[in-house]
XYZ file of C-alpha atoms in Angstrom:
569
model
C -1.880 22.848 -21.760
C -5.660 22.624 -20.986
C -8.038 22.785 -17.801
C -11.917 22.299 -17.551
C -13.568 25.691 -17.537
C -16.668 26.251 -15.304
C -19.985 26.347 -17.003
C -20.440 30.306 -16.284
C -16.887 30.958 -17.662
C -18.032 29.402 -20.939
C -20.870 31.363 -20.983
C -19.063 34.541 -20.512
C -16.511 33.676 -23.263
C -19.459 32.905 -25.653
C -21.695 35.949 -24.915
C -18.716 38.181 -25.661
C -17.737 36.660 -28.909
C -21.623 36.312 -30.339
C -22.070 40.098 -30.975
C -19.136 40.341 -32.899
C -20.049 40.134 -36.569
C -23.946 41.027 -36.912
C -25.530 37.504 -36.208
C -26.545 37.977 -32.800
C -30.519 37.135 -32.818
C -31.257 39.590 -30.067
C -29.776 42.572 -31.636
C -31.739 44.843 -34.125
C -30.598 45.035 -37.635
C -31.844 48.551 -38.212
C -33.064 51.664 -36.748
C -36.786 51.433 -36.770
C -39.073 53.789 -39.147
C -35.714 55.044 -40.573
C -34.130 55.390 -43.851
C -31.062 57.000 -45.457
C -30.787 58.343 -48.831
C -28.163 59.808 -50.694
C -29.013 62.274 -53.928
C -26.229 61.995 -56.890
C -25.316 65.474 -56.907
C -25.654 68.361 -54.024
C -28.552 69.380 -52.784
C -30.417 71.176 -50.055
C -33.204 69.915 -47.765
C -35.607 72.389 -46.866
C -38.910 72.214 -44.919
C -42.173 74.186 -45.940
C -43.084 76.155 -43.092
C -46.886 76.059 -44.058
C -47.475 72.527 -44.994
C -44.812 70.857 -42.922
C -43.359 68.987 -45.879
C -40.062 68.528 -46.865
C -38.311 68.754 -49.999
C -35.085 68.283 -51.481
C -34.028 71.317 -53.980
C -33.411 70.261 -57.640
C -34.657 66.520 -56.975
C -38.645 66.889 -58.279
C -39.090 63.058 -58.082
C -37.610 62.716 -54.699
C -39.875 65.528 -53.579
C -42.699 64.328 -55.032
C -42.218 60.878 -53.118
C -41.653 62.923 -49.709
C -44.731 64.718 -50.205
C -46.450 61.502 -49.986
C -44.886 60.021 -47.298
C -45.367 60.325 -43.470
C -42.341 62.103 -42.732
C -42.041 62.717 -38.792
C -38.802 64.524 -39.470
C -35.608 64.683 -41.713
C -32.008 66.001 -41.596
C -28.931 66.164 -43.625
C -25.422 64.853 -42.755
C -22.114 64.093 -44.950
C -24.667 64.291 -47.995
C -26.915 61.906 -46.738
C -30.990 62.507 -45.762
C -31.999 60.475 -42.573
C -35.556 60.484 -43.035
C -37.830 59.335 -39.811
C -40.914 57.723 -41.137
C -43.848 55.944 -39.641
C -42.275 52.288 -39.456
C -45.239 50.778 -41.587
C -44.126 53.018 -44.559
C -40.011 52.154 -44.512
C -40.367 49.272 -47.374
C -42.319 51.315 -49.854
C -40.355 54.548 -49.215
C -37.216 52.281 -50.109
C -38.687 50.960 -53.257
C -39.783 54.484 -54.373
C -36.395 55.881 -53.755
C -34.242 52.978 -55.350
C -36.537 53.753 -58.318
C -35.771 57.273 -58.516
C -32.732 57.954 -61.246
C -31.770 61.000 -58.966
C -31.020 58.909 -56.055
C -27.612 57.201 -55.759
C -28.114 55.052 -52.796
C -31.459 54.484 -50.694
C -31.264 51.815 -47.781
C -31.981 51.404 -43.881
C -29.772 52.834 -41.231
C -28.065 49.564 -40.217
C -27.192 48.592 -36.805
C -23.606 47.148 -36.329
C -21.862 45.356 -33.058
C -18.635 45.146 -31.624
C -16.877 42.191 -33.187
C -14.360 41.470 -28.966
C 9.999 44.582 -23.387
C 9.084 47.420 -21.201
C 8.643 46.881 -17.330
C 4.893 46.472 -17.569
C 4.251 43.331 -15.114
C 2.040 41.588 -17.401
C 4.907 42.064 -20.118
C 8.425 42.460 -18.453
C 10.648 39.349 -18.658
C 12.700 40.554 -15.530
C 10.948 38.147 -12.873
C 12.868 34.910 -13.261
C 10.126 32.858 -11.282
C 7.489 33.444 -14.115
C 7.842 34.489 -17.760
C 5.193 37.104 -17.291
C 5.617 38.860 -20.496
C 3.675 35.972 -21.959
C 0.695 37.135 -20.335
C 0.804 39.619 -23.256
C 2.308 36.890 -25.791
C 0.593 38.645 -28.415
C 3.229 41.496 -28.770
C 5.912 38.858 -28.907
C 4.110 37.106 -31.408
C 3.896 40.077 -33.772
C 7.740 40.585 -33.210
C 6.971 43.935 -31.491
C 10.159 44.097 -29.303
C 12.372 44.192 -32.068
C 10.165 46.776 -33.867
C 10.614 49.047 -30.944
C 14.376 48.675 -31.300
C 13.907 50.347 -34.376
C 11.693 53.363 -33.282
C 12.648 54.045 -29.640
C 10.196 56.733 -29.531
C 7.185 53.962 -30.053
C 5.384 56.687 -31.955
C 5.008 60.196 -32.754
C 2.275 62.523 -31.319
C 1.898 64.009 -34.604
C 0.107 60.671 -35.899
C -3.535 60.787 -35.053
C -5.365 57.352 -34.625
C -9.280 57.579 -34.309
C -10.754 54.418 -32.478
C -14.493 54.494 -33.343
C -16.315 52.209 -30.925
C -18.028 52.052 -27.636
C -16.223 55.194 -26.182
C -13.130 55.169 -24.066
C -12.313 55.931 -20.435
C -10.280 59.076 -21.431
C -11.528 61.511 -18.621
C -12.976 62.051 -15.155
C -16.553 63.253 -16.084
C -19.997 63.451 -14.623
C -23.071 63.694 -16.861
C -25.609 64.284 -14.380
C -26.321 60.447 -14.172
C -23.370 58.478 -14.505
C -19.740 59.272 -12.917
C -16.717 58.479 -15.274
C -12.946 58.118 -14.817
C -10.101 58.095 -16.615
C -8.247 54.685 -16.801
C -5.214 54.697 -14.968
C -3.476 52.993 -17.520
C -4.278 55.751 -20.151
C -3.308 58.805 -18.290
C -0.065 59.124 -20.385
C -2.024 58.875 -23.734
C -2.378 62.043 -25.690
C -6.068 62.203 -26.370
C -7.470 64.803 -28.642
C -10.974 65.987 -30.315
C -13.348 63.468 -28.438
C -16.665 63.064 -30.155
C -20.059 61.137 -29.539
C -22.785 60.642 -32.238
C -25.961 58.904 -31.613
C -28.716 58.739 -34.227
C -31.597 56.926 -32.412
C -32.990 55.736 -28.834
C -31.105 52.823 -27.225
C -34.094 51.510 -25.771
C -36.932 51.566 -28.325
C -34.846 51.603 -31.518
C -36.835 54.162 -33.126
C -34.933 57.366 -34.703
C -34.115 60.538 -32.752
C -35.279 63.524 -34.342
C -31.692 64.482 -34.795
C -28.496 62.897 -34.365
C -27.192 63.755 -30.842
C -23.292 65.020 -30.991
C -21.350 65.524 -28.013
C -17.859 65.963 -27.028
C -17.689 63.343 -24.004
C -17.551 59.559 -25.755
C -17.367 57.783 -22.570
C -17.305 53.900 -22.456
C -19.841 51.922 -20.329
C -18.996 48.646 -22.067
C -15.212 48.413 -21.867
C -14.600 47.427 -25.432
C -13.475 50.704 -27.027
C -11.083 51.289 -23.646
C -9.629 47.474 -24.382
C -9.234 48.413 -27.999
C -7.362 51.773 -27.091
C -5.165 50.158 -24.808
C -4.020 47.726 -27.213
C -2.802 50.776 -29.312
C -1.571 52.974 -27.148
C -1.639 51.821 -23.054
C 0.948 53.269 -20.775
C 4.038 51.546 -21.203
C 7.390 51.260 -19.448
C 5.464 52.400 -16.070
C 5.965 49.394 -14.117
C 2.119 48.975 -14.072
C -0.269 46.355 -15.775
C 0.507 45.782 -19.474
C 2.039 47.702 -22.301
C 0.603 49.186 -25.405
C 1.885 49.015 -29.012
C 2.369 52.791 -29.993
C 2.061 54.561 -26.657
C 3.501 57.931 -27.912
C 0.882 58.614 -30.430
C -2.401 60.699 -30.189
C -5.608 59.340 -29.826
C -8.798 60.611 -30.992
C -11.775 58.830 -29.055
C -14.970 58.616 -31.109
C -18.291 56.891 -29.755
C -20.496 55.705 -32.523
C -21.564 52.506 -30.861
C -23.074 54.033 -27.885
C -25.911 51.716 -27.104
C -25.841 48.686 -24.681
C -23.971 45.975 -26.023
C -21.869 47.876 -28.092
C -24.373 48.560 -31.035
C -24.699 51.637 -33.517
C -25.841 52.631 -36.690
C -24.561 53.291 -40.351
C -25.069 56.946 -39.845
C -23.397 57.446 -36.468
C -20.301 55.451 -37.826
C -20.283 57.540 -40.937
C -20.460 60.306 -38.883
C -17.525 59.225 -36.818
C -15.391 58.626 -40.067
C -15.981 61.748 -41.494
C -15.261 63.666 -38.156
C -12.014 61.717 -37.927
C -11.059 62.603 -41.027
C -11.614 66.144 -40.589
C -9.505 66.350 -37.025
C -6.454 64.632 -38.946
C -6.495 61.286 -38.360
C -4.308 58.643 -40.265
C -5.638 55.655 -39.145
C -9.561 54.856 -38.177
C -9.801 51.405 -36.220
C -13.277 50.041 -36.670
C -13.555 46.952 -34.295
C -16.927 45.919 -35.420
C -19.155 44.221 -37.946
C -22.218 43.464 -39.617
C -23.787 40.999 -42.237
C -25.515 43.568 -44.165
C -23.619 45.153 -47.404
C -23.561 48.641 -46.458
C -23.491 50.890 -49.603
C -23.329 53.968 -47.797
C -20.711 52.759 -45.250
C -18.650 51.402 -48.308
C -18.617 55.090 -49.862
C -17.541 56.511 -46.533
C -14.600 54.287 -46.451
C -13.987 55.123 -50.045
C -13.794 58.854 -49.090
C -11.583 58.303 -46.180
C -9.041 56.094 -47.795
C -9.125 58.651 -50.931
C -8.289 61.250 -48.344
C -5.068 59.372 -47.055
C -6.460 57.453 -43.980
C -6.124 54.138 -43.394
C -9.273 52.001 -42.499
C -8.347 48.564 -40.344
C -11.537 46.289 -39.679
C -11.993 42.735 -38.392
C -13.361 39.723 -40.653
C -15.844 38.620 -37.874
C -16.270 36.229 -35.000
C -18.635 33.517 -36.637
C -15.984 31.523 -38.448
C -16.768 28.376 -36.030
C -20.488 28.536 -35.727
C -21.548 29.258 -39.087
C -18.513 27.600 -41.311
C -19.293 28.895 -44.443
C -20.172 32.690 -43.459
C -17.935 35.120 -45.500
C -16.287 38.354 -44.248
C -18.302 40.699 -41.698
C -18.622 44.257 -43.185
C -16.892 46.494 -43.344
C -13.766 44.154 -43.565
C -15.728 43.097 -46.533
C -15.092 46.203 -48.479
C -11.517 45.936 -50.473
C -10.538 49.354 -49.250
C -9.902 48.404 -45.815
C -7.469 46.278 -44.212
C -9.404 42.839 -43.329
C -8.016 41.341 -39.863
C -8.687 37.573 -38.843
C -7.642 36.766 -35.378
C -4.827 34.240 -34.405
C -4.023 31.956 -31.320
C -1.137 31.789 -29.223
C 0.485 29.252 -31.515
C -0.201 31.423 -34.673
C -2.895 29.233 -36.005
C -6.129 30.878 -36.915
C -8.470 31.046 -34.101
C -11.478 28.971 -34.535
C -14.249 31.644 -34.404
C -12.070 34.074 -36.997
C -14.454 34.448 -40.525
C -12.206 33.700 -43.446
C -14.413 32.758 -46.359
C -14.312 35.177 -49.006
C -16.727 37.858 -49.656
C -18.535 38.408 -53.300
C -20.826 41.167 -54.066
C -22.081 42.648 -57.386
C -21.958 46.630 -57.014
C -22.621 48.744 -60.158
C -22.488 51.847 -57.985
C -19.143 51.316 -55.766
C -17.315 48.505 -57.703
C -18.055 44.596 -57.660
C -16.466 42.575 -55.029
C -14.953 39.266 -56.147
C -13.600 37.037 -53.498
C -12.789 39.626 -51.024
C -10.595 37.457 -48.412
C -8.672 37.925 -45.537
C -5.452 40.608 -45.694
C -3.490 39.120 -42.685
C -4.246 38.032 -39.245
C -3.177 39.087 -35.932
C -3.204 38.089 -32.109
C -7.052 37.616 -31.306
C -6.549 34.771 -28.686
C -8.449 31.763 -27.945
C -9.203 30.281 -24.391
C -11.094 27.329 -25.389
C -10.313 24.287 -27.170
C -12.583 21.925 -29.292
C -13.538 20.268 -26.104
C -14.207 23.406 -24.250
C -11.148 23.025 -22.127
C -9.115 26.126 -21.095
C -6.113 26.803 -23.607
C -3.030 27.424 -21.803
C -0.611 26.807 -24.163
C 2.344 28.793 -22.750
C 1.840 27.477 -19.074
C 1.290 30.736 -17.715
C -1.671 30.138 -15.986
C -3.796 32.425 -17.575
C -6.321 31.596 -20.501
C -4.654 32.677 -23.984
C -6.697 35.645 -24.503
C -5.383 39.669 -25.023
C -4.798 41.253 -21.582
C -5.218 45.203 -21.541
C -6.656 47.366 -18.917
C -10.095 48.258 -19.239
C -13.387 49.208 -17.161
C -15.489 46.632 -15.511
C -18.605 46.838 -17.874
C -21.156 48.883 -16.785
C -18.899 50.525 -13.784
C -17.042 53.213 -15.682
C -14.985 54.156 -12.458
C -13.728 50.623 -11.744
C -11.062 49.018 -13.809
C -9.312 45.635 -14.358
C -5.904 45.495 -12.869
C -2.919 42.804 -12.409
C -4.020 40.099 -10.762
C -2.200 37.415 -8.216
C 0.681 36.814 -11.051
C 2.052 34.128 -9.063
C -0.859 32.223 -8.864
C -2.496 33.131 -12.272
C -6.102 31.519 -11.288
C -6.890 31.626 -14.799
C -8.718 34.934 -14.261
C -11.723 32.725 -12.149
C -13.289 34.693 -9.305
C -11.966 33.639 -6.058
C -14.852 30.849 -6.045
C -13.677 29.791 -9.418
C -17.010 29.890 -10.569
C -16.900 32.149 -13.636
C -14.413 34.094 -15.375
C -13.566 37.116 -14.045
C -13.150 40.563 -15.598
C -10.441 41.813 -13.201
C -7.596 41.192 -15.342
C -9.052 42.229 -18.543
C -8.818 39.548 -20.790
C -10.764 39.451 -24.194
C -10.774 37.493 -27.494
C -11.998 38.272 -30.742
C -10.868 39.392 -34.305
C -12.227 43.120 -32.978
C -9.319 42.447 -30.647
C -6.771 41.729 -33.631
C -7.556 44.348 -35.386
C -5.952 47.289 -33.153
C -2.616 45.234 -33.507
C -2.844 45.902 -37.104
C -3.768 49.785 -36.181
C -0.932 50.347 -33.508
C 1.767 49.000 -35.821
C 0.621 51.453 -38.558
C 0.549 53.988 -36.275
C 4.419 53.090 -35.790
C 4.974 53.013 -39.067
C 3.414 56.379 -40.049
C 5.393 57.985 -37.193
C 8.797 56.559 -39.043
C 7.346 57.579 -42.459
C 4.389 59.939 -42.480
C 4.516 60.193 -46.137
C 3.227 56.598 -46.587
C -0.202 56.089 -48.228
C -3.027 53.775 -47.374
C -2.040 51.579 -50.429
C 1.793 51.500 -49.488
C 0.726 50.434 -46.173
C -1.403 47.847 -46.873
C 1.018 46.467 -49.400
C 3.901 46.555 -46.494
C 1.865 44.470 -44.260
C 0.793 41.942 -46.319
C 4.420 41.873 -47.927
C 5.837 41.429 -44.774
C 3.504 39.391 -42.828
C 5.316 36.234 -41.690
C 3.690 32.598 -42.894
C 6.656 29.866 -41.656
C 5.292 29.932 -38.236
C 1.777 29.160 -38.845
C 0.655 25.739 -38.695
C -0.810 24.685 -41.857
C -0.459 28.037 -43.501
C -2.993 28.741 -46.264
C -4.130 32.111 -47.712
C -7.560 31.500 -47.537
C -7.548 31.180 -43.664
C -4.479 33.467 -42.872
C -4.448 36.047 -45.958
C -0.859 36.923 -46.255
C 0.219 35.389 -42.787
C 0.634 36.888 -39.171
C 1.448 40.559 -38.526
C 5.106 41.281 -38.414
C 5.953 44.685 -36.816
C 9.492 44.460 -36.808
C 9.584 43.397 -40.619
C 6.924 45.796 -41.653
C 9.094 48.730 -39.556
C 12.254 47.034 -41.288
C 10.928 47.955 -44.882
C 10.999 51.626 -43.831
C 13.907 51.856 -41.469
C 16.959 49.921 -41.002
C 16.599 47.240 -38.270
C 19.360 47.879 -35.561
C 18.287 45.325 -33.192
C 20.661 42.703 -32.261
C 21.279 39.941 -35.052
C 21.445 36.412 -34.039
C 25.127 36.327 -34.731
C 25.474 38.755 -32.174
C 23.875 36.736 -29.524
C 25.252 33.744 -27.266
C 23.667 30.536 -28.472
C 20.746 29.882 -26.100
C 20.257 33.585 -25.133
C 16.921 33.702 -26.522
C 16.020 37.472 -25.355
C 19.690 38.561 -26.359
C 20.525 40.320 -23.434
C 24.084 39.044 -22.922
C 23.760 36.156 -20.598
C 22.237 32.318 -20.821
C 20.025 32.003 -17.543
C 16.518 31.208 -16.672
C 14.865 33.783 -18.197
C 16.187 32.108 -21.674
C 14.787 28.639 -20.260
C 11.448 29.904 -19.763
C 11.335 31.296 -23.280
C 12.287 27.805 -24.560
C 9.738 25.926 -22.392
C 6.960 28.278 -22.959
C 7.222 27.369 -26.855
C 8.456 23.811 -26.672
C 6.813 21.776 -29.141
C 5.581 24.621 -31.309
C 6.670 24.897 -34.796
C 8.552 28.478 -34.448
C 11.678 29.792 -35.974
C 14.074 31.841 -34.673
C 16.088 32.352 -31.425
C 13.553 34.770 -29.759
C 11.429 31.611 -29.792
C 13.770 29.210 -28.161
C 14.783 27.660 -31.510
C 18.354 28.233 -30.866
C 19.364 26.005 -34.111
C 16.817 27.700 -36.377
C 15.343 24.345 -37.722
C 11.755 25.500 -37.475
C 10.537 23.733 -34.090
C 11.228 24.175 -30.567
C 12.590 20.761 -28.804
C 15.120 19.119 -26.746
C 17.871 19.992 -29.310
C 17.580 23.719 -28.431
C 17.505 22.879 -24.602
C 20.727 21.158 -25.327
C 22.118 24.364 -26.633
C 20.606 26.271 -23.655
C 22.226 24.097 -21.033
C 25.429 23.721 -22.698
C 25.948 27.554 -22.399
C 23.785 28.268 -19.132
C 25.700 30.847 -17.239
C 27.748 32.464 -20.004
C-alpha cells in the first residue's frame, strides 16, 4: 500500500538518511589541525619544560620532526599520539611521519556520522481490531518470538553490550546548562559504566588541548537512545514497544558528541578500548565513513582479539551513489557488516552493498569485502516517493522505538493514536512527526544483530566472535527475500530463532502442533490469524507464522480458505 507523503515529511526522511555513511557534504571529514600517529613500539611522550618542545623517547627521527613542527599541544591515548598543529602544517607533517620507518600509522583524526509477543502496544497481537505488533514488524521478520521461546529470560545481566553512539537517555541529570531525563522505556534496563569522549570543539572543528572524558553520555540527538531501545527497551510492560534483549547490561558510551551525530577516530577508539576494559562482549557501531581508517581498523582488530564482537552498518548511500562500496568500519572484515531490509525482506533501496577492496600491507588487504547479512532497517518511501505501508497498519514501514525528541532530552516519543495511525504525521498532516519514534537506516538494522548476539551470548557465553559470525551467516534466512542474491543480501536476513536454535533446542510449537490456520499457534483460529494473513497477503513468505498455511512459499487465497475452513476451532 502507498500513500502520498507531504514534502516536509520527505525532507525529514532524506535528512535522516544522509549523514549515515560519510558523504554528507556539510560535515567536516577530519578534525582541523590535528593528526594521529602510532609508533611501531612502546614509547613515552614528554614535553621539555625549557623549550616547550615534545619528544618521543626511543624515536629520534619522530622527535626531530616534532621539533620542527608548530605543535600547540600533544597527548597520548591507547598507544596513539594526538598532535595539535597549525592547520597549515598538517599535510607536511603527515608526509614526514609516513616516511619515518619508526611510525606505523600517521593519519588525520577522521570525523564519522551516524548511519539512522509481549504486551507492549506497538508489538502485542492481543487487540483484535488491529495487528498492532506489525508496528514492530521488524521483530517478527527476524523470528524473535520463537527465539524468546528458547530463552525465556530474554538475556542475562552478565552479558554486556556497549552502544557507542550519540549517547543514551539513561539518567536524570543537570549539567548546568541542559536538563536530561531517563527515557521512561529504559527504566528497567541495567546500565553500567557510562562514559563520554570528546577530542575536538563541535563549533569550530578545532582540536581540544586534551580529550574530555566524563561519565555522563547523555543524548541530544535521539539516535543512540533509539539504538539502545532496539537492543534492550523495557519489554512486556504494556507500554510502547519491545526490545530484543531486555535483560542484558548496556554500557552507554558517547563518542559522537557533536550536533548531527558526529565524532572522531580518537573518540571512537577511546570508546572501544573503554568498552573492552569494562567487559563488553558486543560493541554496536551504528555509524560510518568513507575514509579507510587504519587506526580504527587496528582498534577493531584489538577488541575482536579480546573476544568482543563488533557490529557495524554498511551505509545509507546505496540509492544515491549506486556504485559506492561499504562504509567503514563495516568495510573491515573483522566486523559483522549489516545491510538494511524493508518490510517485505527485500534490500532497502538506500542500503549500500558493493564490495570494498583496499590494499593494506600493515593490517591486511581487503579483497571484495561484502555484506554479511541484512536486518530490518525499514523503508518509508517507494521509488515514486509515496509512503510505503505494505502491511496496512497505517504507519510508514520504519522501525519504531522510544527515544528523545531531537534537541529536547526531557521529551520522548510515545504511542500515538493506534486506531488512527496517522502515518506518524503531525496533526495538520504537513510533516513527519517525531512523536512515534520511527526511524530508518542501516544504523537501525545493526542493533537488531547486536541484540540477537546478546541473546546468543546469554545462552552460551563461551562463544567467540568468529563462532558468532559463522552462526549468524549460516542461519540467515534466504527464501523469503525477493530476488535473493549474495551481493545485495549477504547470507540472508537475520533469523534469531535459527541462530539460537544452533546453540539451544527450539522448544517452541512446531507447525504439526498448530491447528491449520492458527498463524500465531495460540490454540485457536480467530481474527488475529486473519490479520496476520491479510498483512502478509501477496508476499513470498514461507511458514505458518506468516499466514502461509500450506507452506508453498506465498501468502494467497489458498491460505485464506484454510483459515476460513477452520475458523472458530
